[in-house]
Amino acid sequence: MKIELNEDLKNLIETGESRRYRDVARNHVLYAGLMRAYQTMESVSSVEELKLYSFLHYEQLRYGYSGLSSVRLDNRYVHRLLFEEQDDCITLKLIEIDDTHYGNKK
């Protein structure tokens, strides 16, 4: 499937470095999860096929993120890759880093 990237994510995926996503670039587990999610998204022919990969925890979002979908980068962390779905491509938007997501309160 065709994937459109914003400039920061493009740098992170191609070079492993990004000013905006410095935390992900430095955390090898998260970076490996990002690459695995990106390669899986590239290999599918439609967004519906992402549901077949349980490790991604693919879901369409609601409320404040209505219109976006997400996949999880790693099961140990709450970091999510948010994206917009279109008929012929996926537009990756940002990596959401939120420690309180899904009730993970500190």
GROMACS .gro file of C-alpha atoms in nm:
model
  106
    1MET     CA    1   0.000   0.000   0.000
    2LYS     CA    2   0.122   0.348  -0.075
    3ILE     CA    3   0.228   0.544   0.234
    4GLU     CA    4   0.276   0.920   0.250
    5LEU     CA    5   0.507   1.046   0.526
    6ASN     CA    6   0.556   1.386   0.681
    7GLU     CA    7   0.915   1.510   0.667
    8ASP     CA    8   1.002   1.424   1.029
    9LEU     CA    9   0.878   1.066   1.001
   10LYS     CA   10   1.050   1.026   0.664
   11ASN     CA   11   1.383   1.125   0.821
   12LEU     CA   12   1.326   0.892   1.115
   13ILE     CA   13   1.243   0.592   0.896
   14GLU     CA   14   1.515   0.653   0.636
   15THR     CA   15   1.802   0.761   0.859
   16GLY     CA   16   1.704   0.661   1.213
   17GLU     CA   17   1.732   1.023   1.326
   18SER     CA   18   1.476   1.295   1.383
   19ARG     CA   19   1.469   1.606   1.594
   20ARG     CA   20   1.096   1.583   1.659
   21TYR     CA   21   1.095   1.210   1.739
   22ARG     CA   22   1.425   1.200   1.926
   23ASP     CA   23   1.283   0.974   2.200
   24VAL     CA   24   1.175   0.711   1.947
   25ALA     CA   25   1.506   0.731   1.759
   26ARG     CA   26   1.702   0.671   2.081
   27ASN     CA   27   1.481   0.389   2.209
   28HIS     CA   28   1.579   0.081   2.007
   29VAL     CA   29   1.265  -0.110   2.102
   30LEU     CA   30   1.035   0.170   1.982
   31TYR     CA   31   1.237   0.229   1.667
   32ALA     CA   32   1.226  -0.142   1.581
   33GLY     CA   33   0.850  -0.137   1.645
   34LEU     CA   34   0.809   0.162   1.415
   35MET     CA   35   1.002  -0.010   1.139
   36ARG     CA   36   0.804  -0.331   1.182
   37ALA     CA   37   0.472  -0.140   1.169
   38TYR     CA   38   0.585   0.064   0.867
   39GLN     CA   39   0.702  -0.243   0.674
   40THR     CA   40   0.381  -0.427   0.755
   41MET     CA   41   0.172  -0.130   0.641
   42GLU     CA   42   0.373  -0.116   0.318
   43SER     CA   43   0.317  -0.485   0.250
   44VAL     CA   44  -0.063  -0.491   0.279
   45SER     CA   45  -0.290  -0.409  -0.013
   46SER     CA   46  -0.564  -0.249   0.200
   47VAL     CA   47  -0.603  -0.105   0.547
   48GLU     CA   48  -0.849  -0.383   0.637
   49GLU     CA   49  -0.560  -0.632   0.622
   50LEU     CA   50  -0.395  -0.459   0.919
   51LYS     CA   51  -0.655  -0.629   1.140
   52LEU     CA   52  -0.488  -0.962   1.061
   53TYR     CA   53  -0.171  -0.855   1.247
   54SER     CA   54  -0.261  -0.871   1.616
   55PHE     CA   55   0.070  -0.719   1.730
   56LEU     CA   56  -0.029  -0.388   1.567
   57HIS     CA   57  -0.351  -0.347   1.769
   58TYR     CA   58  -0.500  -0.160   1.472
   59GLU     CA   59  -0.802   0.055   1.556
   60GLN     CA   60  -1.002   0.342   1.416
   61LEU     CA   61  -1.002   0.625   1.669
   62ARG     CA   62  -1.295   0.827   1.802
   63TYR     CA   63  -1.365   1.146   1.992
   64GLY     CA   64  -1.072   1.392   1.972
   65TYR     CA   65  -0.892   1.182   1.711
   66SER     CA   66  -1.197   1.109   1.497
   67GLY     CA   67  -1.099   1.037   1.136
   68LEU     CA   68  -0.763   0.886   1.233
   69SER     CA   69  -0.656   0.527   1.289
   70SER     CA   70  -0.366   0.391   1.489
   71VAL     CA   71  -0.130   0.100   1.538
   72ARG     CA   72   0.082   0.031   1.844
   73LEU     CA   73   0.460   0.041   1.807
   74ASP     CA   74   0.535  -0.204   2.088
   75ASN     CA   75   0.329  -0.396   2.340
   76ARG     CA   76   0.537  -0.275   2.636
   77TYR     CA   77   0.476   0.093   2.558
   78VAL     CA   78   0.171   0.303   2.482
   79HIS     CA   79   0.330   0.474   2.182
   80ARG     CA   80   0.095   0.479   1.883
   81LEU     CA   81   0.145   0.565   1.518
   82LEU     CA   82  -0.153   0.771   1.404
   83PHE     CA   83  -0.255   0.788   1.041
   84GLU     CA   84  -0.525   0.892   0.800
   85GLU     CA   85  -0.679   0.633   0.574
   86GLN     CA   86  -0.765   0.707   0.212
   87ASP     CA   87  -0.886   0.485  -0.071
   88ASP     CA   88  -0.547   0.437  -0.233
   89CYS     CA   89  -0.296   0.526   0.038
   90ILE     CA   90  -0.218   0.577   0.406
   91THR     CA   91  -0.095   0.918   0.524
   92LEU     CA   92   0.119   0.882   0.836
   93LYS     CA   93   0.077   1.183   1.059
   94LEU     CA   94   0.253   1.157   1.391
   95ILE     CA   95   0.363   0.938   1.674
   96GLU     CA   96   0.152   0.992   1.982
   97ILE     CA   97   0.350   0.960   2.301
   98ASP     CA   98   0.103   0.953   2.588
   99ASP     CA   99   0.169   0.766   2.912
  100THR     CA  100  -0.191   0.806   3.032
  101HIS     CA  101  -0.352   0.643   2.727
  102TYR     CA  102  -0.566   0.336   2.803
  103GLY     CA  103  -0.563   0.405   3.174
  104ASN     CA  104  -0.189   0.373   3.232
  105LYS     CA  105  -0.190   0.628   3.517
  106LYS     CA  106   0.124   0.713   3.708
   0.00000   0.00000   0.00000
